[in-house]
Tab-separated table of C-alpha atoms in Angstrom:
chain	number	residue	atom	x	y	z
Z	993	UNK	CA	-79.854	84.879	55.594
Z	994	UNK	CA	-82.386	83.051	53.635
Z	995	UNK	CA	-81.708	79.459	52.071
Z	996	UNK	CA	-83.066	77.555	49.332
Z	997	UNK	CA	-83.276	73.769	48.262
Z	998	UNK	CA	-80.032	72.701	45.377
Z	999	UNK	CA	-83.020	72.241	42.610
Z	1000	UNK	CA	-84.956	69.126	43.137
Z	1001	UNK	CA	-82.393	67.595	46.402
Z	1002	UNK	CA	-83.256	67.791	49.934
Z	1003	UNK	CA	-80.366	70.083	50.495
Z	1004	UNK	CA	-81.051	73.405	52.045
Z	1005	UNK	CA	-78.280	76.019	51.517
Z	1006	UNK	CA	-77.986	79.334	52.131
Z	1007	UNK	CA	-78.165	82.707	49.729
Z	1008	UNK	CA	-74.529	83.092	50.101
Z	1009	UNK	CA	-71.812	81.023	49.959
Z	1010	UNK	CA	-68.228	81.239	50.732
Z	1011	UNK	CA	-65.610	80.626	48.202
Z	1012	UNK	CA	-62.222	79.209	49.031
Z	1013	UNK	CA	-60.306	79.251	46.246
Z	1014	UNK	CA	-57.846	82.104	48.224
Z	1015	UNK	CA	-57.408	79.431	50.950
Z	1016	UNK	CA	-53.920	78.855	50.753
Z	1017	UNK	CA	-51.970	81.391	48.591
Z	1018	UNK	CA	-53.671	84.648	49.373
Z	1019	UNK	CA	-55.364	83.667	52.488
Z	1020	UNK	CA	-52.930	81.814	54.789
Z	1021	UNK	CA	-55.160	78.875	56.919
Z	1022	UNK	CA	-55.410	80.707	59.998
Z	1023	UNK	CA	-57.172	83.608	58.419
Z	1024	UNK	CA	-59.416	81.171	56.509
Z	1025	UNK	CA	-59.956	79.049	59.635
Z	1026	UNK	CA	-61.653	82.294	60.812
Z	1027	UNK	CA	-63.108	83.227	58.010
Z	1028	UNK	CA	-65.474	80.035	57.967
Z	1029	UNK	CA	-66.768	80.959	61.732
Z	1030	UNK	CA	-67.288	83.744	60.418
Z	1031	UNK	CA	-69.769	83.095	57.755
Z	1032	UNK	CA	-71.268	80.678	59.317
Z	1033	UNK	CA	-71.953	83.370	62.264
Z	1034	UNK	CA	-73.763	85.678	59.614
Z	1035	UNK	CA	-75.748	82.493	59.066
Z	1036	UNK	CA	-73.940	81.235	55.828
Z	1037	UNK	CA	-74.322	77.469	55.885
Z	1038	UNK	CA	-72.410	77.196	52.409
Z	1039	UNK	CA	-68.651	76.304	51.573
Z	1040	UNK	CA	-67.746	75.851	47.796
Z	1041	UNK	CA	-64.221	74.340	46.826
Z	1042	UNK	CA	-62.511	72.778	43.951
Z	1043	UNK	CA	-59.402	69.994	43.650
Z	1044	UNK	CA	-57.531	72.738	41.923
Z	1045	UNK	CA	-57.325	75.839	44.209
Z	1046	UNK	CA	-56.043	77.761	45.232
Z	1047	UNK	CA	-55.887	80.029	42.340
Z	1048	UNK	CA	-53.694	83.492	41.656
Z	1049	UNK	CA	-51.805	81.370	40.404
Z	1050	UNK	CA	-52.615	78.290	39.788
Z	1051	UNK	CA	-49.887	75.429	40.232
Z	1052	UNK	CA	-49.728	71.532	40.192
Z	1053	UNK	CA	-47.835	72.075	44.039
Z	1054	UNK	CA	-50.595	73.555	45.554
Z	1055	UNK	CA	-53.852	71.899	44.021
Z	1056	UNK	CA	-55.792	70.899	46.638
Z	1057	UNK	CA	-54.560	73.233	49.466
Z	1058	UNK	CA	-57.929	74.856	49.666
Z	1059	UNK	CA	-59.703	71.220	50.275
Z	1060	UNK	CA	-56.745	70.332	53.039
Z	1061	UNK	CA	-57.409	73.704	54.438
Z	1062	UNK	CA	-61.537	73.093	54.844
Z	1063	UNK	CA	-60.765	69.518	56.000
Z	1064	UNK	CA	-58.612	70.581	58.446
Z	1065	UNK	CA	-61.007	73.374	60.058
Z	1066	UNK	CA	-63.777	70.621	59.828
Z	1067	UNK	CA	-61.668	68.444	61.600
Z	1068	UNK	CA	-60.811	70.753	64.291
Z	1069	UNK	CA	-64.059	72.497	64.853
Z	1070	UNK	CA	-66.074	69.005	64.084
Z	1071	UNK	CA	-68.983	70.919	62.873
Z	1072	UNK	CA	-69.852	69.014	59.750
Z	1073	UNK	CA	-73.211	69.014	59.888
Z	1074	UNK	CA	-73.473	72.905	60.118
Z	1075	UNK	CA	-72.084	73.455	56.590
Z	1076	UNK	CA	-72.872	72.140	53.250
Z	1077	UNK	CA	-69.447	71.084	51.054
Z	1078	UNK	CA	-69.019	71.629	47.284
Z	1079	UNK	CA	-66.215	70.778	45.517
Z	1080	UNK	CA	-65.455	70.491	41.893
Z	1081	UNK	CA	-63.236	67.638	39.885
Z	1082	UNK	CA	-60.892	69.769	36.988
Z	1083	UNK	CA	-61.613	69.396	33.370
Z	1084	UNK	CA	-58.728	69.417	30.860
Z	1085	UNK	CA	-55.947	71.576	31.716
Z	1086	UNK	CA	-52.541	73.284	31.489
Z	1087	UNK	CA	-50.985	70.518	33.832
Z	1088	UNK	CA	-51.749	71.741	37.035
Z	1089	UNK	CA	-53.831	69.125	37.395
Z	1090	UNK	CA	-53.742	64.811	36.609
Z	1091	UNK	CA	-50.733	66.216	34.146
Z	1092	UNK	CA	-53.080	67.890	32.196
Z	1093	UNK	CA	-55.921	65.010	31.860
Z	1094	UNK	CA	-59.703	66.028	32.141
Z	1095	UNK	CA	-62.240	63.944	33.424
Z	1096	UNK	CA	-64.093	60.155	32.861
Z	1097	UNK	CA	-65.899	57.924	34.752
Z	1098	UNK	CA	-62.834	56.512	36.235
Z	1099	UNK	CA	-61.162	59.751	36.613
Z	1100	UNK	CA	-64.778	60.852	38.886
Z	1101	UNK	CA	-64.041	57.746	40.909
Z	1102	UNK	CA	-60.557	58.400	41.795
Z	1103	UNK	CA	-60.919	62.328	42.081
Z	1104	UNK	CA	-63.827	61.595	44.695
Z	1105	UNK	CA	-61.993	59.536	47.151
Z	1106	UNK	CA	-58.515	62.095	46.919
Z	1107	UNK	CA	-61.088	65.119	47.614
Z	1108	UNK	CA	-62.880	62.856	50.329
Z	1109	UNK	CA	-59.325	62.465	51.768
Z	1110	UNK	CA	-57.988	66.555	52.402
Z	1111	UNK	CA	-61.508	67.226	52.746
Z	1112	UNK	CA	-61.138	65.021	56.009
Z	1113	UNK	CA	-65.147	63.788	55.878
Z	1114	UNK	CA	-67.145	60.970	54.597
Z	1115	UNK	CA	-69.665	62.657	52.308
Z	1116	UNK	CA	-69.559	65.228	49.727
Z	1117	UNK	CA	-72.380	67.238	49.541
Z	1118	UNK	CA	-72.360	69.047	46.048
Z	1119	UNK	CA	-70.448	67.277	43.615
Z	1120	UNK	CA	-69.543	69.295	40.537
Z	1121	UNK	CA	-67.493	69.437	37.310
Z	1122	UNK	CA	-65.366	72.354	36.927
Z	1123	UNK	CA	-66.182	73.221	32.967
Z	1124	UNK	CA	-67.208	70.589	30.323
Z	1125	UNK	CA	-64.363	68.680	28.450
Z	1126	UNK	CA	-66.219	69.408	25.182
Z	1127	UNK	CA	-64.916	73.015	25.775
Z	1128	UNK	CA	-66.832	76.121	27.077
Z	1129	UNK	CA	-68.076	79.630	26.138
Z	1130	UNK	CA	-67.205	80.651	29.574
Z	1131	UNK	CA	-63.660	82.611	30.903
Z	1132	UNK	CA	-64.535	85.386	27.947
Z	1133	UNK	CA	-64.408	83.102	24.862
Z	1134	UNK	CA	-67.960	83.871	24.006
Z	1135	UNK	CA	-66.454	86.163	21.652
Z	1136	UNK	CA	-65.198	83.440	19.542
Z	1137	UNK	CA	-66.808	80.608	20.516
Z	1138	UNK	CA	-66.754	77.613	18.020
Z	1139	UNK	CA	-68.284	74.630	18.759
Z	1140	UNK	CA	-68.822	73.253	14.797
Z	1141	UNK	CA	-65.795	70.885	15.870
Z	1142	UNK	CA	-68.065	69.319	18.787
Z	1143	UNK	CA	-69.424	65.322	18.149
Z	1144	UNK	CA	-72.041	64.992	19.799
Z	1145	UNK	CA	-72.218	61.435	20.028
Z	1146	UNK	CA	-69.061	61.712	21.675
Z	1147	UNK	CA	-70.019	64.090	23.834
Z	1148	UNK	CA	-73.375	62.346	24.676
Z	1149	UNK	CA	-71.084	58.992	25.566
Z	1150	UNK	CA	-69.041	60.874	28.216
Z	1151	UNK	CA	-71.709	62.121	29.671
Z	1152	UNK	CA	-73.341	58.826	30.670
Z	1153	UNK	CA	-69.718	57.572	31.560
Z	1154	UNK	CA	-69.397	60.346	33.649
Z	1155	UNK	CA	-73.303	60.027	35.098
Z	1156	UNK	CA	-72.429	56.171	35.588
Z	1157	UNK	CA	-69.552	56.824	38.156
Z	1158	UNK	CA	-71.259	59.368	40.044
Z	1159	UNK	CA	-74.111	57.094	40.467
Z	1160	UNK	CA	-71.750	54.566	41.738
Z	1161	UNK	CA	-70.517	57.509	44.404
Z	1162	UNK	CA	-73.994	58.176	45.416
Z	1163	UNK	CA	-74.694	54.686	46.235
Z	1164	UNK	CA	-71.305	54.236	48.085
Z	1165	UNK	CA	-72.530	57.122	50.085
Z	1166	UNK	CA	-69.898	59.428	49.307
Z	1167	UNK	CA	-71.716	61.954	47.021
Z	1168	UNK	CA	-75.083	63.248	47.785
Z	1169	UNK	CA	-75.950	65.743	44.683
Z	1170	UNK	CA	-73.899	66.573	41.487
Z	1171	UNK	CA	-74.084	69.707	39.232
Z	1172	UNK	CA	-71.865	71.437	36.608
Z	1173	UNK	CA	-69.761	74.921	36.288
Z	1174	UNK	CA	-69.200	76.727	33.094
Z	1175	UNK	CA	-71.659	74.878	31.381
Z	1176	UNK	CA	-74.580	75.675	28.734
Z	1177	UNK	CA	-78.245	75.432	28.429
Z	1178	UNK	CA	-77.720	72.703	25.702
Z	1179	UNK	CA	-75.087	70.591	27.900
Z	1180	UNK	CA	-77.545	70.759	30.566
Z	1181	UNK	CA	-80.282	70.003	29.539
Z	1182	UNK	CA	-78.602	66.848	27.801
Z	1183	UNK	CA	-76.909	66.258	31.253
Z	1184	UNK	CA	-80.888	66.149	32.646
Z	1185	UNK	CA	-82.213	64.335	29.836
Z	1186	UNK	CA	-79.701	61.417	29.938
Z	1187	UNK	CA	-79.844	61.053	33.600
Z	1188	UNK	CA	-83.412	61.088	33.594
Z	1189	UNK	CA	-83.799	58.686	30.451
Z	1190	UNK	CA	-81.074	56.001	32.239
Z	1191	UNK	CA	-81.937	56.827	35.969
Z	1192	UNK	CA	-78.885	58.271	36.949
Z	1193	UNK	CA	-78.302	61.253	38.959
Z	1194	UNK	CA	-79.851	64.272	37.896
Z	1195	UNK	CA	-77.902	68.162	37.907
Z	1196	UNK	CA	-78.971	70.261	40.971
Z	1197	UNK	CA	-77.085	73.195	40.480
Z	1198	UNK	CA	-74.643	74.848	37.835
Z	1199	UNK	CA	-71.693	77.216	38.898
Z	1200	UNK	CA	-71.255	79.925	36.035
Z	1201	UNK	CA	-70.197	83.284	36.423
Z	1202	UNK	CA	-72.860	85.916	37.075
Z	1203	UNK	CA	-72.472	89.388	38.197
Z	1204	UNK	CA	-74.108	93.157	37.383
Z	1205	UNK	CA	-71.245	93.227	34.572
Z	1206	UNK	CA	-71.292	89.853	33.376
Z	1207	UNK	CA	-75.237	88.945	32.481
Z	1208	UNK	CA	-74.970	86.017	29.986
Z	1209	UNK	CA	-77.258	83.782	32.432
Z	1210	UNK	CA	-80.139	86.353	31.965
Z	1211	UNK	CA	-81.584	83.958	28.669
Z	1212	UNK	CA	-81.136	80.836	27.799
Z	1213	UNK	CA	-79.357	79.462	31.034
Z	1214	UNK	CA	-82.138	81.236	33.073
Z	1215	UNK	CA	-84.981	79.111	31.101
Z	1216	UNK	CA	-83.098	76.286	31.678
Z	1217	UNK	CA	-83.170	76.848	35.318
Z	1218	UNK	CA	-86.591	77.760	35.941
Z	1219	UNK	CA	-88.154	74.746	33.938
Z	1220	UNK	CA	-85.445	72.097	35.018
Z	1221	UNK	CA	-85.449	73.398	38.530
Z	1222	UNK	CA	-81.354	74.145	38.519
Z	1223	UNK	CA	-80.275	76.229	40.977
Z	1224	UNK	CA	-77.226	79.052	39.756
Z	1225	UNK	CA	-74.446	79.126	41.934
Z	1226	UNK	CA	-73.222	82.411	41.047
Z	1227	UNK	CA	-69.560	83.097	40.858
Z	1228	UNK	CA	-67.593	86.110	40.574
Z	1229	UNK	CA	-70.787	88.349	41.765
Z	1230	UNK	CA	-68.571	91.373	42.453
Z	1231	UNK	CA	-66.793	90.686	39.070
Z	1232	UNK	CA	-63.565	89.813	40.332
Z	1233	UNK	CA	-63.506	93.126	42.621
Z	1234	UNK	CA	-64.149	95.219	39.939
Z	1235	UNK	CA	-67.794	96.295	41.601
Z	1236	UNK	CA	-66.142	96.901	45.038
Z	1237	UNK	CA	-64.524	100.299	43.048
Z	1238	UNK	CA	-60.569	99.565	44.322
Z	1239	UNK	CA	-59.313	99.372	40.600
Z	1240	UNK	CA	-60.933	102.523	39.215
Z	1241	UNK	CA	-58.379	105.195	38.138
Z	1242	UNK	CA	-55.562	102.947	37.523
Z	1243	UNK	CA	-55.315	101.691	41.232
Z	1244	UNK	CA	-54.048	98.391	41.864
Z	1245	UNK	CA	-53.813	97.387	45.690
Z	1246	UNK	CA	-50.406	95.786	46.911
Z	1247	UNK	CA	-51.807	91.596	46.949
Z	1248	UNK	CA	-54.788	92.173	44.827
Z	1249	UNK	CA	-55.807	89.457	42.081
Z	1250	UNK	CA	-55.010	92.590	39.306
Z	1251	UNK	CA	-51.178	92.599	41.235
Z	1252	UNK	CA	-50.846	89.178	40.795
Z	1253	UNK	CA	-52.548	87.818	37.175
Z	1254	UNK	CA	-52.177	91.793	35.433
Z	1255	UNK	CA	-55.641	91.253	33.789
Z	1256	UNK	CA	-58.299	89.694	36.049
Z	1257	UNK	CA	-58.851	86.678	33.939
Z	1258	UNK	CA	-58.826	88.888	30.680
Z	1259	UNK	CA	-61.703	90.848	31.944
Z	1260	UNK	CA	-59.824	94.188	31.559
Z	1261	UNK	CA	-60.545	96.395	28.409
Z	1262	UNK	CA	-61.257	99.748	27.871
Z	1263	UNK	CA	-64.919	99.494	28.477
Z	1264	UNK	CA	-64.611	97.899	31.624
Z	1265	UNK	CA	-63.968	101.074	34.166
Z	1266	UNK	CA	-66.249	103.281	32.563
Z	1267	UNK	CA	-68.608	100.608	32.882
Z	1268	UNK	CA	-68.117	99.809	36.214
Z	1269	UNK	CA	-68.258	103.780	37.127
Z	1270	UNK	CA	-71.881	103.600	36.106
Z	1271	UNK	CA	-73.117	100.831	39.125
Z	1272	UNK	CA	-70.480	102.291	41.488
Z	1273	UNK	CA	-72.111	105.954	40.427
Z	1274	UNK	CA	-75.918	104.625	41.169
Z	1275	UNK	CA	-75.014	102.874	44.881
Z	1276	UNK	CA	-73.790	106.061	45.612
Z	1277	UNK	CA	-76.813	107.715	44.138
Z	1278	UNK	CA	-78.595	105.306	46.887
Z	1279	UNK	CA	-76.897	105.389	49.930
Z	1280	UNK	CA	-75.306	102.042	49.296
Z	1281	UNK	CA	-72.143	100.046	49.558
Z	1282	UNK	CA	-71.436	99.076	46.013
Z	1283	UNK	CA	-70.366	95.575	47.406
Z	1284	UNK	CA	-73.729	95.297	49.493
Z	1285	UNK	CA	-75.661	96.496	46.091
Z	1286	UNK	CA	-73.878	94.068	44.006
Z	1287	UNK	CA	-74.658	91.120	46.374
Z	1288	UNK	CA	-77.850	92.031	47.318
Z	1289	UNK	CA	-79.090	92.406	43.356
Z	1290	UNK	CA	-78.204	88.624	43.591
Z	1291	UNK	CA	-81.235	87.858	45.627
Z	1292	UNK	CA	-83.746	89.734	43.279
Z	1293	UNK	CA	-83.108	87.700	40.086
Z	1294	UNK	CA	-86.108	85.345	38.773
Z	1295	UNK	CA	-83.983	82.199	38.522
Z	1296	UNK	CA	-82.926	80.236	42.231
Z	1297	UNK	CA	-79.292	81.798	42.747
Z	1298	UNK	CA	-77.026	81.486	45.746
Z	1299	UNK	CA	-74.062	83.616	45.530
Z	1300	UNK	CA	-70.542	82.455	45.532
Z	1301	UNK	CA	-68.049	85.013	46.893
Z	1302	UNK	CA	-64.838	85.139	47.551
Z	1303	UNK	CA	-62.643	87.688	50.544
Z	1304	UNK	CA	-58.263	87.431	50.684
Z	1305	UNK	CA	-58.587	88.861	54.293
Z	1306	UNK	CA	-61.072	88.881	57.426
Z	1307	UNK	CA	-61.923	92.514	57.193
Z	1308	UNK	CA	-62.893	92.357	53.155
Z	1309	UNK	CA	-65.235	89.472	54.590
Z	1310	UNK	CA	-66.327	91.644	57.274
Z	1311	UNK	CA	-67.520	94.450	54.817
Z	1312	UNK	CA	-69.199	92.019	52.476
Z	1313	UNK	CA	-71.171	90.564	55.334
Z	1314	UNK	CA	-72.355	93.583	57.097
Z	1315	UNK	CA	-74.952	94.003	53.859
Z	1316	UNK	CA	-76.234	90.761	54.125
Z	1317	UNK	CA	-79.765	92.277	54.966
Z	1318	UNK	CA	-79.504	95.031	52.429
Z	1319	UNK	CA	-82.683	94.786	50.295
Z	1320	UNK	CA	-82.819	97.308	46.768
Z	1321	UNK	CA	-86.360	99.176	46.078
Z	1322	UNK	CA	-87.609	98.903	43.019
Z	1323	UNK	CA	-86.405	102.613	41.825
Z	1324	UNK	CA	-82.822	101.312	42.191
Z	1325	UNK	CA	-83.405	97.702	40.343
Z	1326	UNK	CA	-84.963	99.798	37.632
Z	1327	UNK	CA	-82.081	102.181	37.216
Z	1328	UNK	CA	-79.835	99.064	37.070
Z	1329	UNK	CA	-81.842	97.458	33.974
Z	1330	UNK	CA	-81.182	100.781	32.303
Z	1331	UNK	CA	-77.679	100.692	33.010
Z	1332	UNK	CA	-77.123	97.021	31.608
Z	1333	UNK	CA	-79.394	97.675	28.420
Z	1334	UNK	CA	-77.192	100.718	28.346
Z	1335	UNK	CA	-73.968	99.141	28.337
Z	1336	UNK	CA	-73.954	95.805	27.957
Z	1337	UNK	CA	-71.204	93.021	28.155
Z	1338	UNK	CA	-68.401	95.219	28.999
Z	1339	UNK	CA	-66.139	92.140	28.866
């Protein structure tokens, strides 16, 4: 398991990192107690979280569960400094969360110390907001995204309210980095350019979705990265399970995220299995897992990326991490550009 810095910090993390957000409904603790040793025995340093999870479904009862559940296994194990801790503050949202109230500078403040609390440490690593209150072409509305209703002076105001508190966090110790999830190359880059300008704490990382069917990063997001030094943090790489092959031909597995939400997040159409046939058709083609191909094709893109994935049971984690050296030639990366020029954006 390689690792790489979180863009310009001096925090090393590794290629792959372990999503929680099953911690709690899906995954009872135990099984995610175990689940932690065991990534961190594959050499996965890495543990991303958010206030609100668990997810599938997501309910104002149960926010935070996932952080209690880490805290609770660092507590236990006291192995802090082996892992790296991300967790994310919610934007705007149905209620499950602050009754439905995004995020401020005062909000960051608050949010920080109640995470700090079931996360049962002193420091957050990776600080993060989950999706920008100005609203997001992320979770499939790039189809109809509209952002002529956007003020930017408005927008440019929260951010250095926002930027403001987590400085004060960093100084009180209690942050070390911050980045952003489901954000664009604009709000970025205006994130940079504002902390920069006012000396405030500058974006390390950005958690947007990123798989083999779900390539919007490829452009814009990845110039962004390269020149501001931003380092991806990939979620979703086996698109939801879709590239692991268990829903082709109408299957959907007893306690499956397609049992419980009916649509994977709206990611269902009738592209989507055909789609998906073609990468599960090439692994095969190459002696591969489709899981291991899938994760491994993370590693070979020209952007910094670590991986965030996700496993409801020990044994689904077992199978992800047996591929963790699994390396593609160059024959098989090729045949995988064709596929995506081929069919692109199934979703």
């Amino acid at each position: 398991m390689q690792h790489l810095p979180l863009g310009r910090s001096d925090i090393m993390v590794s290629e792959w990192c372990l999503g929680t957000m099953t911690f709690g409904n899906q995954t009872p603790e135990s099984d995610a107690h175990s689940q932690i040793d065991m990534a961190l025995d594959a050499g996965i340093n890495f543990i991303d979280t958010a206030e609100m999870y668990p997810v599938n479904p997501i309910r104002a009862e149960t926010v935070g569960l996932s952080e209690q559940i880490v805290g609770n296994w660092l507590a236990r194990t006291g192995r802090r400094d082996a892992v790296v801790i991300a967790t994310k503050v919610s934007g705007d949202n149905p209620g499950w969360v602050r009754e439905g109230r995004g995020y401020d500078g005062a909000v960051i403040r608050e949010a920080v110390d109640q995470s700090l609390r079931r996360l049962q440490t002193d420091v957050i690593d990776l600080y993060q907001m989950h999706w920008p209150l100005r609203g997001s072409y992320m979770f499939r509305k790039n189809w109809t995204y509209d952002p002529s209703g956007q003020n930017r002076q408005d927008t440019l105001d929260h951010m250095l309210d926002v930027l403001g508190a987590l400085d004060d966090c960093v100084k009180a110790g209690k942050i070390r980095a911050i980045g952003m999830s489901n954000e664009s190359a604009w709000g970025m880059t205006k994130w940079i350019d504002q902390a920069t300008a006012a000396g405030l704490p500058r974006m390390v990382s950005v958690q947007n979705e990123y798989s083999l069917l779900c390539r919007m990063y490829d452009t814009d997001m990845a110039e962004m990265a390269v020149n501001e030094d931003v380092t991806l943090l990939s979620f979703s790489p086996l698109a939801c399970g879709l590239l692991t092959g268990k829903y082709q031909n109408g299957a959907v597995p007893a306690g499956s995220r397609l049992s419980i939400n009916g649509d994977l997040g709206g990611r269902l159409n009738d592209r989507v299995f055909p789609v998906t046939q073609v990468y599960l058709d090439l692994a095969a083609k190459h002696g591969l897992d489709p899981v291991h191909m899938a994760m491994a094709w993370q590693r070979t893109r020209p952007f910094p990326v670590s991986a965030i994935f996700g496993a409801t049971t020990k044994d689904q984690l077992a199978q992800i991490l047996s591929g963790r050296d699994v390396v593609l030639d160059d024959d098989l990366l090729a045949a995988i550009d064709a596929a995506h020029k081929a069919n692109p954006m199934p979703y």
